[in-house]
Coordinates of C-alpha atoms in Angstrom, one line a residue:
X1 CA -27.8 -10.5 -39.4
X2 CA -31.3 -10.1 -37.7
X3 CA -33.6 -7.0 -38.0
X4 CA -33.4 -6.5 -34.5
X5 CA -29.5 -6.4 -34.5
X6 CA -29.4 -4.2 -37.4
X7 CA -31.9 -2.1 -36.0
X8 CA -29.3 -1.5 -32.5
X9 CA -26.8 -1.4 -35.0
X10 CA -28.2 1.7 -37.0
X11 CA -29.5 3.7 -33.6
X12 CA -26.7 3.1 -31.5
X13 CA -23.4 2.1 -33.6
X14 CA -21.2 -0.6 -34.5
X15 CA -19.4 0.5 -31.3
X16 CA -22.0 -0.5 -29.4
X17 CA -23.2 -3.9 -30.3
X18 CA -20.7 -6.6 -29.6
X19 CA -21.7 -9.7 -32.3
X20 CA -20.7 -12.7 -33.8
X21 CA -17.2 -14.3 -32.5
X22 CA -17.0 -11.3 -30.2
X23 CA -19.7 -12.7 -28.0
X24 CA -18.6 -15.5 -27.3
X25 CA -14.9 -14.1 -26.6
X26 CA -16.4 -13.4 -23.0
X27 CA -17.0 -15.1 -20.0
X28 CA -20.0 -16.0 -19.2
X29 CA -19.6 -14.9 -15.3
X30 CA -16.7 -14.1 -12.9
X31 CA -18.2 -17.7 -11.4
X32 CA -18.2 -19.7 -14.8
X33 CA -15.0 -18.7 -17.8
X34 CA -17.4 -20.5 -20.3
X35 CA -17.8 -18.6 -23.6
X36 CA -20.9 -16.1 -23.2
X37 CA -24.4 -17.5 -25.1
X38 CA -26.0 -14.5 -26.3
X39 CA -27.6 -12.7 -29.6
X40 CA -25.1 -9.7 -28.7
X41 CA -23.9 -7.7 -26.0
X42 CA -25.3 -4.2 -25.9
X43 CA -23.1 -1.6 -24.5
X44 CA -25.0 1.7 -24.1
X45 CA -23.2 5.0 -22.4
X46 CA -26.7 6.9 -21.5
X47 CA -29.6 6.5 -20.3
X48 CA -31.4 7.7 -23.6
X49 CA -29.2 4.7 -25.5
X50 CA -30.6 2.6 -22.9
X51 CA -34.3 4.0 -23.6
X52 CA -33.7 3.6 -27.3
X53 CA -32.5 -0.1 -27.3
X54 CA -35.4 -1.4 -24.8
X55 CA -37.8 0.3 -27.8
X56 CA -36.3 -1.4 -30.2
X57 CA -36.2 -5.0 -28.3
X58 CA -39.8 -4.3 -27.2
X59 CA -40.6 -3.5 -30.7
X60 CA -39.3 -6.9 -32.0
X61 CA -40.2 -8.8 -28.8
X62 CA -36.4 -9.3 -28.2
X63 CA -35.6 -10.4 -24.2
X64 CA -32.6 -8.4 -22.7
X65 CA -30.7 -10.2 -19.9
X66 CA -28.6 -6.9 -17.9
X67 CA -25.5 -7.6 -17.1
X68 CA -23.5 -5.5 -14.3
X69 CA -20.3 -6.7 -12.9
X70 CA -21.2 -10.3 -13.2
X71 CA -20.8 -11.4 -9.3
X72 CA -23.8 -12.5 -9.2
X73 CA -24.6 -15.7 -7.7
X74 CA -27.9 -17.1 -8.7
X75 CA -27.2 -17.1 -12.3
X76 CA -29.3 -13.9 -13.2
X77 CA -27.3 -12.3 -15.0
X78 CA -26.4 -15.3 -17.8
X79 CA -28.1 -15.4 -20.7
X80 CA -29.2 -18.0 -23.2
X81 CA -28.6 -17.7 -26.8
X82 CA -31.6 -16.5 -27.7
X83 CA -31.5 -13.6 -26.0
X84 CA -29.5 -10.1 -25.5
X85 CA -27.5 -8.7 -23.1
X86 CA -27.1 -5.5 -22.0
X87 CA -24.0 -4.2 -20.2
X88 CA -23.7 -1.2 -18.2
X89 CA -20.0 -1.5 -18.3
X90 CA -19.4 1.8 -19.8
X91 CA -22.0 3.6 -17.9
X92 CA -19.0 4.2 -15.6
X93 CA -19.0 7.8 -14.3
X94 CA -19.4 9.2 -11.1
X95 CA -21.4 12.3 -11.5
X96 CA -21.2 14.5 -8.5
X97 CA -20.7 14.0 -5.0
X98 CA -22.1 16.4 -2.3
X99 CA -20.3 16.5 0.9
X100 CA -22.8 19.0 2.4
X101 CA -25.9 17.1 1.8
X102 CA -24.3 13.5 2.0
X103 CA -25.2 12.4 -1.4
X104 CA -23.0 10.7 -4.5
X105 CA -24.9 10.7 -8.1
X106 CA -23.5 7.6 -10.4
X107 CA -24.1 6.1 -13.4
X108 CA -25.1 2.0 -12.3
X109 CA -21.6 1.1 -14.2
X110 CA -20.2 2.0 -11.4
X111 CA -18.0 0.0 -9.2
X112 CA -18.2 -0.5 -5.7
X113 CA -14.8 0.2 -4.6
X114 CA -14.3 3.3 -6.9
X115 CA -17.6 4.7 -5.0
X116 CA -15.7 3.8 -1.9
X117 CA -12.5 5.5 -2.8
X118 CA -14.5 8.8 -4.2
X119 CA -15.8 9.0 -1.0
X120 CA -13.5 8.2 1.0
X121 CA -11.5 10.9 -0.7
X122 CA -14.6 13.4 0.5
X123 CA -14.3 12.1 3.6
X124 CA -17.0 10.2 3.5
X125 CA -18.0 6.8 3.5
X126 CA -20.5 4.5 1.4
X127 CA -20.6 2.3 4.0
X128 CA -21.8 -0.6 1.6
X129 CA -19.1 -2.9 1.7
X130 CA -18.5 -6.7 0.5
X131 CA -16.1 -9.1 -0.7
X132 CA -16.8 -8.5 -4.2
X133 CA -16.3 -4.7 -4.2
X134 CA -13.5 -4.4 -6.8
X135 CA -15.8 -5.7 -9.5
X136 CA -19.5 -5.5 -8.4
X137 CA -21.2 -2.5 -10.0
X138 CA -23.9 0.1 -7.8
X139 CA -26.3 -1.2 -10.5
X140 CA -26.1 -4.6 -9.9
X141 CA -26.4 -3.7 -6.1
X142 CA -29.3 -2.0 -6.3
X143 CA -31.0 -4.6 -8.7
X144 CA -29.8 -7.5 -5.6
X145 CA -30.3 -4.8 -2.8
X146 CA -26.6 -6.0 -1.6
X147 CA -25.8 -6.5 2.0
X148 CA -22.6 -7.3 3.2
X149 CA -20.3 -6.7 5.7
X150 CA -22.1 -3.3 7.6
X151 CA -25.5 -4.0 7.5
X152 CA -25.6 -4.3 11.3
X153 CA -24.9 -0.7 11.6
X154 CA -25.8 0.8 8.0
X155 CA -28.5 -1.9 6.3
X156 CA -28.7 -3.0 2.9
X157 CA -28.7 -1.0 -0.3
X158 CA -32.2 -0.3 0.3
X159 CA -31.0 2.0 3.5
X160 CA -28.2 3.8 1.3
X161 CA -30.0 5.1 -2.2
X162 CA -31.9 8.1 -2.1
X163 CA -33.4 7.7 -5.3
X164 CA -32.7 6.4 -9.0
X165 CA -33.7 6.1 -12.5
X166 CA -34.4 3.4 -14.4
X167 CA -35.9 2.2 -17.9
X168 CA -38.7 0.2 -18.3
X169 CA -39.2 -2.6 -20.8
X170 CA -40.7 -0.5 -23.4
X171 CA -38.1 2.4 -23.2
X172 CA -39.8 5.1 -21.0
X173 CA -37.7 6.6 -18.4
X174 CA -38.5 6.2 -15.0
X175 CA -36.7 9.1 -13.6
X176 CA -36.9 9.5 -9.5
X177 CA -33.7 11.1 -8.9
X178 CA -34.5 12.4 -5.1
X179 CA -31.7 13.7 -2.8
X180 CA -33.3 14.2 0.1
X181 CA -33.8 11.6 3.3
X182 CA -37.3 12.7 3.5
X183 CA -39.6 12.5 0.6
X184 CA -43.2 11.0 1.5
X185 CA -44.9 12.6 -1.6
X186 CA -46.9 9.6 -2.7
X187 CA -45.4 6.4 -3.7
X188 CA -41.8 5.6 -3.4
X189 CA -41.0 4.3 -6.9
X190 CA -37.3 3.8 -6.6
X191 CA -37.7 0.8 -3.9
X192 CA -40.3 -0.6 -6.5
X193 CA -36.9 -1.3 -8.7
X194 CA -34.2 -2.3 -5.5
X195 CA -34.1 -5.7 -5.2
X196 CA -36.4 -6.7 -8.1
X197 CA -32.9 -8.4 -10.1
X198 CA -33.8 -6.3 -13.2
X199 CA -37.0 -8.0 -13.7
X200 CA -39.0 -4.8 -13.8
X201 CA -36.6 -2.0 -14.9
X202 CA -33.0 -1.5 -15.7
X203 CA -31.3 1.3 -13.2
X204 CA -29.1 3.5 -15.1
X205 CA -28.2 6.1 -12.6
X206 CA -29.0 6.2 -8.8
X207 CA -28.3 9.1 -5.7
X208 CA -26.8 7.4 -3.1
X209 CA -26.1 8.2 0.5
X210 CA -23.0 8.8 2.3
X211 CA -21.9 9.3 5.3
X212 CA -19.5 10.6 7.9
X213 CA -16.2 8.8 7.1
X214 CA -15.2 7.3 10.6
X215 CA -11.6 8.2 12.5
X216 CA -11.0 5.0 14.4
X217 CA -11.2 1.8 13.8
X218 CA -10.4 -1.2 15.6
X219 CA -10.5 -5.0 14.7
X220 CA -9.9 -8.2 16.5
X221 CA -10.9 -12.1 15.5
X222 CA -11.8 -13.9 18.7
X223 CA -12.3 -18.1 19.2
X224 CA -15.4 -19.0 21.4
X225 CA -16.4 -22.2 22.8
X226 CA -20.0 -22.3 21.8
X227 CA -22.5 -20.6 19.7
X228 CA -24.6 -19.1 22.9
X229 CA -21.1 -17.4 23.8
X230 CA -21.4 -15.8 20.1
X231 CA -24.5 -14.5 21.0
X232 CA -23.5 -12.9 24.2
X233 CA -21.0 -11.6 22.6
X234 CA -23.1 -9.6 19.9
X235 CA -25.1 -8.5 22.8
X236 CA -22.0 -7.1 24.8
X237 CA -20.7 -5.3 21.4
X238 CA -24.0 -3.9 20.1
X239 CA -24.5 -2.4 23.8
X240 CA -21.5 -1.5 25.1
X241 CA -19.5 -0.3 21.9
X242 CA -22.2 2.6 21.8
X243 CA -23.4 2.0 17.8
X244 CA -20.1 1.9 16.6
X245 CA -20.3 -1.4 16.1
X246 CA -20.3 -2.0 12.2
X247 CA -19.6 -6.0 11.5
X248 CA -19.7 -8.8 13.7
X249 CA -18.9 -12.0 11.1
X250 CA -19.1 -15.4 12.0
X251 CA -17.1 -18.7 11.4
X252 CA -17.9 -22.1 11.7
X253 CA -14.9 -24.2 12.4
X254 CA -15.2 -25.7 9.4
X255 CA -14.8 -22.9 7.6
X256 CA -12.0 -21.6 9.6
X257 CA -9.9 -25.2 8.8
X258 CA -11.0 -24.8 5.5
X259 CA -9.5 -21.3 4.9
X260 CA -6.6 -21.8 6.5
X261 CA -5.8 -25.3 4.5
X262 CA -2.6 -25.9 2.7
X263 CA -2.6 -23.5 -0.2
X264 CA -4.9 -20.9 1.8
X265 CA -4.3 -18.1 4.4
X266 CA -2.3 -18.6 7.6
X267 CA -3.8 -19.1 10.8
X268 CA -3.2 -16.4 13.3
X269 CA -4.5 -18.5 16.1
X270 CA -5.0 -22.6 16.9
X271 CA -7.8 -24.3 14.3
X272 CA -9.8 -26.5 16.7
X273 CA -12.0 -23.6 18.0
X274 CA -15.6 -24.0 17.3
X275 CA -16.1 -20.8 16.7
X276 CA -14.5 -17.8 15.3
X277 CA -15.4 -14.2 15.3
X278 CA -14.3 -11.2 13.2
X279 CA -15.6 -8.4 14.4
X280 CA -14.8 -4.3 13.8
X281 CA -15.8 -1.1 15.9
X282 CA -15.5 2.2 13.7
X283 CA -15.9 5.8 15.9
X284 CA -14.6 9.6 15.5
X285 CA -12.1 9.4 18.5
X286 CA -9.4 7.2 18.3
X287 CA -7.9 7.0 21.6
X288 CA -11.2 6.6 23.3
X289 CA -12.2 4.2 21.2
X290 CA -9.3 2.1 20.8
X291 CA -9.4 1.7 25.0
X292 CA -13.1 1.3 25.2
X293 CA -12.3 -1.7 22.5
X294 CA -9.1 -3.3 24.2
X295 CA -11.6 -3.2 27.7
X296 CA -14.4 -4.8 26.2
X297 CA -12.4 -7.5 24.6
X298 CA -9.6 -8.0 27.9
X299 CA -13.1 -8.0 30.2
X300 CA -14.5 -10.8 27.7
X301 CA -11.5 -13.1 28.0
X302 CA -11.5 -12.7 31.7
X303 CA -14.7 -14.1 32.2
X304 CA -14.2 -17.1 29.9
X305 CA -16.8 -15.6 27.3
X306 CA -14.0 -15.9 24.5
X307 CA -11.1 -17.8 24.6
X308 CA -8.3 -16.4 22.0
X309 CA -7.9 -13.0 20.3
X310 CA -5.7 -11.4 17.6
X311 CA -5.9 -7.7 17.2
X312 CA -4.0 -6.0 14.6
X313 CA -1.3 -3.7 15.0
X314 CA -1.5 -2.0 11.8
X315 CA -3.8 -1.9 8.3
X316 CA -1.9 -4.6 6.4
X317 CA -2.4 -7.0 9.5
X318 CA -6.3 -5.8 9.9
X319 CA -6.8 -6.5 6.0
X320 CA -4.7 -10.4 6.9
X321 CA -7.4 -11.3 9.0
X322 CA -10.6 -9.7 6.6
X323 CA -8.7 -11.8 3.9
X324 CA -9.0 -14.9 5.9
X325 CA -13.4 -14.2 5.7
X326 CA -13.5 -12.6 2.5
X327 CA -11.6 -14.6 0.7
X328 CA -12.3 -18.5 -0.2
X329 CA -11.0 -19.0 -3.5
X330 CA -9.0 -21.5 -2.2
X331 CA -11.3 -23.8 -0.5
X332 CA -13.5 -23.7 -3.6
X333 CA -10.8 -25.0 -6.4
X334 CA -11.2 -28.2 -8.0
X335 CA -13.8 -29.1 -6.0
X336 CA -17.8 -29.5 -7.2
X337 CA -19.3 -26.7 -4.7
X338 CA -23.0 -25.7 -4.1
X339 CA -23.2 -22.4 -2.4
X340 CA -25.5 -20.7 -0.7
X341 CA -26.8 -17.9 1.4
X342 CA -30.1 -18.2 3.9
X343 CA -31.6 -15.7 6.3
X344 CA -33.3 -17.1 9.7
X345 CA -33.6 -15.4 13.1
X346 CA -30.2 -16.1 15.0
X347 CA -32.2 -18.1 17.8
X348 CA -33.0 -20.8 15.2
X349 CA -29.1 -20.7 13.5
X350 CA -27.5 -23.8 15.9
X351 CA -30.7 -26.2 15.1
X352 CA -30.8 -25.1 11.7
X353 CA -27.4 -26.0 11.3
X354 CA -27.5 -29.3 12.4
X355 CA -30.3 -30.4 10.9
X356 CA -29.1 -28.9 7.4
X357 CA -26.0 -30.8 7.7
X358 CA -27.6 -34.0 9.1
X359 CA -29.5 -33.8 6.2
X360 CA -27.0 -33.5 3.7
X361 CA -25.4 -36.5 5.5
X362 CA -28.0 -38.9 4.5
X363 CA -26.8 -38.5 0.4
X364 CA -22.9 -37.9 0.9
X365 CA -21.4 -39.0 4.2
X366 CA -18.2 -37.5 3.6
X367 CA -19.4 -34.3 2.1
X368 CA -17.6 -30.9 3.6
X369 CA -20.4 -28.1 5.2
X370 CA -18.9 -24.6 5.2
X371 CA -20.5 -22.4 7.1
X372 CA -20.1 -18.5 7.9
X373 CA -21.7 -15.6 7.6
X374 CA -23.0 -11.9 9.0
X375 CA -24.8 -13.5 11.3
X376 CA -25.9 -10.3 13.0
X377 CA -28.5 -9.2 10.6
X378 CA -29.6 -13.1 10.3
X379 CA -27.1 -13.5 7.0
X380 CA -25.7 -17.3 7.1
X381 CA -23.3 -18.4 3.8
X382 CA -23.1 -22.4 3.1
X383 CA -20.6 -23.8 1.2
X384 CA -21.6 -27.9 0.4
X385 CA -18.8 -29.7 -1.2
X386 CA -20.3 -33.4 -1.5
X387 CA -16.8 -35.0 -2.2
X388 CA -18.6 -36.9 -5.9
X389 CA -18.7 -35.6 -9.4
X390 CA -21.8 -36.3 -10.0
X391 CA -23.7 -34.6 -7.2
X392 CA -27.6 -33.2 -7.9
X393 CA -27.3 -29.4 -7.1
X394 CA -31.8 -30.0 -6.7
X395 CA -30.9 -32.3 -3.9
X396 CA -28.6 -30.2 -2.2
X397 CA -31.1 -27.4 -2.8
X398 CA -33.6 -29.5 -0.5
X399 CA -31.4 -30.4 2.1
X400 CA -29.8 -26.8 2.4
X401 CA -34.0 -25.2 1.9
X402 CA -35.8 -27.6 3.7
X403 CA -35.3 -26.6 7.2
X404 CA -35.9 -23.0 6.8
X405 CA -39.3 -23.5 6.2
X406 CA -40.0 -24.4 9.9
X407 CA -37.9 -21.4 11.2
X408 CA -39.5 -19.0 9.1
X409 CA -36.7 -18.5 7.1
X410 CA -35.5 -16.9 3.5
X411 CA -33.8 -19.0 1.3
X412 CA -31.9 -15.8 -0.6
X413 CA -30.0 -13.3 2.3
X414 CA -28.6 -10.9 -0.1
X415 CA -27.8 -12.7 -3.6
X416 CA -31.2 -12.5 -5.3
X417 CA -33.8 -15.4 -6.2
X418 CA -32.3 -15.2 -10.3
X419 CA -33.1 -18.3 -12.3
X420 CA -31.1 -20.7 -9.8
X421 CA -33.7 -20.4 -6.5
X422 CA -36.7 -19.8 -8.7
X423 CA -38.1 -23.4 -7.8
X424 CA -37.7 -22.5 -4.2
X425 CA -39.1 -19.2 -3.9
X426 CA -42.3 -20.8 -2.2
X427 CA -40.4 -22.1 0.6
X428 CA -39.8 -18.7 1.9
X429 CA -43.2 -16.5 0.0
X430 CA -46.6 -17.0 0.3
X431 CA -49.1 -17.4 -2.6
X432 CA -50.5 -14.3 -2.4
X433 CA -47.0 -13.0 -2.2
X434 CA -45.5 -14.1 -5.4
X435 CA -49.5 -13.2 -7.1
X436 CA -48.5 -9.9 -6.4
X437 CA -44.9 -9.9 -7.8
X438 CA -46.6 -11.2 -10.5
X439 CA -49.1 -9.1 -11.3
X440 CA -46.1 -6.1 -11.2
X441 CA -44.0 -8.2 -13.2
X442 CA -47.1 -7.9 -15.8
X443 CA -48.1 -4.6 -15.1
X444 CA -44.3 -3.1 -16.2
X445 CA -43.7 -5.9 -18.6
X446 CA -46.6 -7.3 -20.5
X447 CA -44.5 -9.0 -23.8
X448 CA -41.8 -11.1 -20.6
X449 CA -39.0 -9.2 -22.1
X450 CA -36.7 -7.8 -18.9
X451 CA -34.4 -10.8 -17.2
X452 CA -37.3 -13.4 -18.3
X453 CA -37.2 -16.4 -16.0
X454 CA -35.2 -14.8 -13.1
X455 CA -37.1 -14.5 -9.9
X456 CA -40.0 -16.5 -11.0
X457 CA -41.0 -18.8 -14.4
X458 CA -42.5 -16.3 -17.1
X459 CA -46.0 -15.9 -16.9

């Protein structure tokens, strides 16, 4: 056994150092059920047994790869065999909730939809909300600076944490645990760490914000004829549904056959629409919100702007018709699938679109484009099934990347750059840009040590 592992061994106990045959007894992702690659998994309840095992890897130059709910889809989170990981999986506990000043305290462990459920039984909302909720953890949002569904109405993760604490890669505590909306004494530390995939800190515990939990909500998935008409309608909502608007998710028709294929979800309407629309209003008064809804939808029909609707008429039929965006298991088995996820200004979206699939054309003429997304914050998903075994995922990458550049465009939405987008981080950040990252990437981490080669090749 190695000094290193001994060392963990001896400060933090057997208990918390999976080795050996034990490693490799997990998966290496909820994407991939391959056997994990890794020295040992490290599985730390605090944020002083988090301190103490970054001083002992910094000590013996050991890299740490941190694992949170492993969602991720940019491989950052999967770790080589030369390397540790170390899981927040039992840094589960929600700490406190205030209901007065809107404000959960949680350990990163933390999943998603049990900080939902704790608020919501507060009434009170953590309004961030995506597919992957039952196993994501807050850590791992905070490290991606999730988006999802609400960002329309609530942003990203960056919107919703207050403050956090995190470790650095030599063990000292970075603790900025603010609870207030308005802090402007000096620098803001804690957005130093969202979004930065673990590459400069590990967050153990973080104060997020919550709010009101809304009394109404109404649903509908609406057909349209063209992508302008989508437009028009995100303009009608956002203006006349007075801010309650909170998601406004688009479908490509593709995607729409696609998920409602043999073996998928049923269709609640006909498949040969171009477009399909998913779209939720959440309020505080029920009646007048449901009318003002069932107006601006009946007035929307009338003048041709869409052409179909299906509203729910109950929870377990609104959660039918979430299930039909949220979830695309089916479409993805036993097929070789490159996905994806791009920002662009929504202007650019239908010529992006085109070109990107014309594109992919040229190498597999019978390939299957998926595309959907949030749309309304600029949030477009691509599924590319090229129909051959032996696709290159680097080729893909260009034809999927390439026509962003033009439209000033981000080739990572919401999942991160990890170690899978690293080669096309230029595409979408200046030189200058990534010199910077860099020199913070040194600055916190001089020995390379946190999530080496994620975001960027190691200096």
């Amino acid at each position: 056994m190695g000094d290193v592992l001994q060392a963990l061994i001896d400060a933090l106990g057997d208990d918390a150092v999976v080795h050996g045959e034990a490693v490799a007894a997990r998966a290496t992702s909820y994407w991939d059920a391959s056997p994990t690659r890794a020295i040992a998994v490290l599985r730390p309840r605090t944020t002083e047994e988090v301190s103490t095992a970054l001083a002992i890897c910094h000590r013996f130059d050991q890299p740490v790869v941190t694992q949170g709910g492993l969602t991720g889809c940019v491989q950052g989170a999967v770790a080589s065999e030369k390397e540790l990981i170390l899981s927040l999986e039992r840094m589960n506990a929600i700490e406190s909730i205030d209901p007065v000043g809107g404000t959960a305290t949680v350990q990163a462990g933390v999943t998603l939809q049990a900080m939902q459920e704790a608020a919501r039984a507060q009434d009170l909302l953590f309004a961030l909300d995506l597919g992957a909720r039952g196993s994501c953890t807050i850590g791992g949002n905070v490290a991606t600076n999730a988006g999802g569904i609400n960002v329309l109405r609530y942003g990203m993760m960056r919107a919703l944490v207050l403050g956090l604490e995190a470790v650095l890669a030599d063990g000292a505590v970075l603790s900025s645990m603010n609870q207030m909306l308005k802090n402007n004494a000096g620098y803001d530390l804690k957005q130093l760490m969202i979004g930065t995939e673990g590459t400069l800190g590990i967050v153990t515990r973080v104060v997020l914000r919550l709010h009101p939990l809304p009394t109404s909500c109404n649903a509908a998935l609406v057909a349209l004829e063209s992508f302008d008409q989508v437009t028009e309608l995100l303009s009608r909502m956002q203006r006349d549904l007075a801010g309650t608007l909170s998601a406004f998710e688009v479908m490509w028709n593709d995607y729409y056959r696609a998920a409602t294929e043999p073996g998928g979800h049923r269709a609640p309407m006909d498949r040969d629409y171009p477009f399909y629309v998913m779209l939720q209003a959440e309020g505080a008064d029920a009646e007048a919100d449901t009318a003002r809804f069932e107006t601006l939808l009946e007035n929307a029909f009338e003048s041709g702007l869409i052409v179909d609707a299906v509203m729910p008429k109950s929870e377990s039929e609104r959660r039918a018709l979430w299930d039909l965006r949220e979830d695309f298991e089916a479409m993805l088995h036993g097929r070789t699938t490159f996905l994806y996820d791009v920002s662009l200004p929504i202007r650019e979206m239908t010529a992006y679109v085109i070109e990107m699939r014309a594109n992919i054309a040229v190498h597999w003429p019978d390939a299957r484009c998926i595309v959907f997304g949030h749309m309304a914050d600029g949030n477009l998903h691509v599924f590319v099934q090229p129909g051959v075994e032996d696709a290159a995922h680097a080729v893909c990458d260009e034809a999927v990347y390439a026509p962003l550049r033009s439209r000033h465009g981000s080739v990572s939405a919401e999942h991160g750059i990890g170690a899978e987008k690293r080669a096309w981080l230029g595409y979408c950040r200046s030189e200058g840009e990534i010199a910077v990252m860099r020199a913070l990437k040194q600055g916190l981490d001089p020995k390379q040590l946190l999530n080496p080669g994620r975001i960027f090749d190691p200096a």
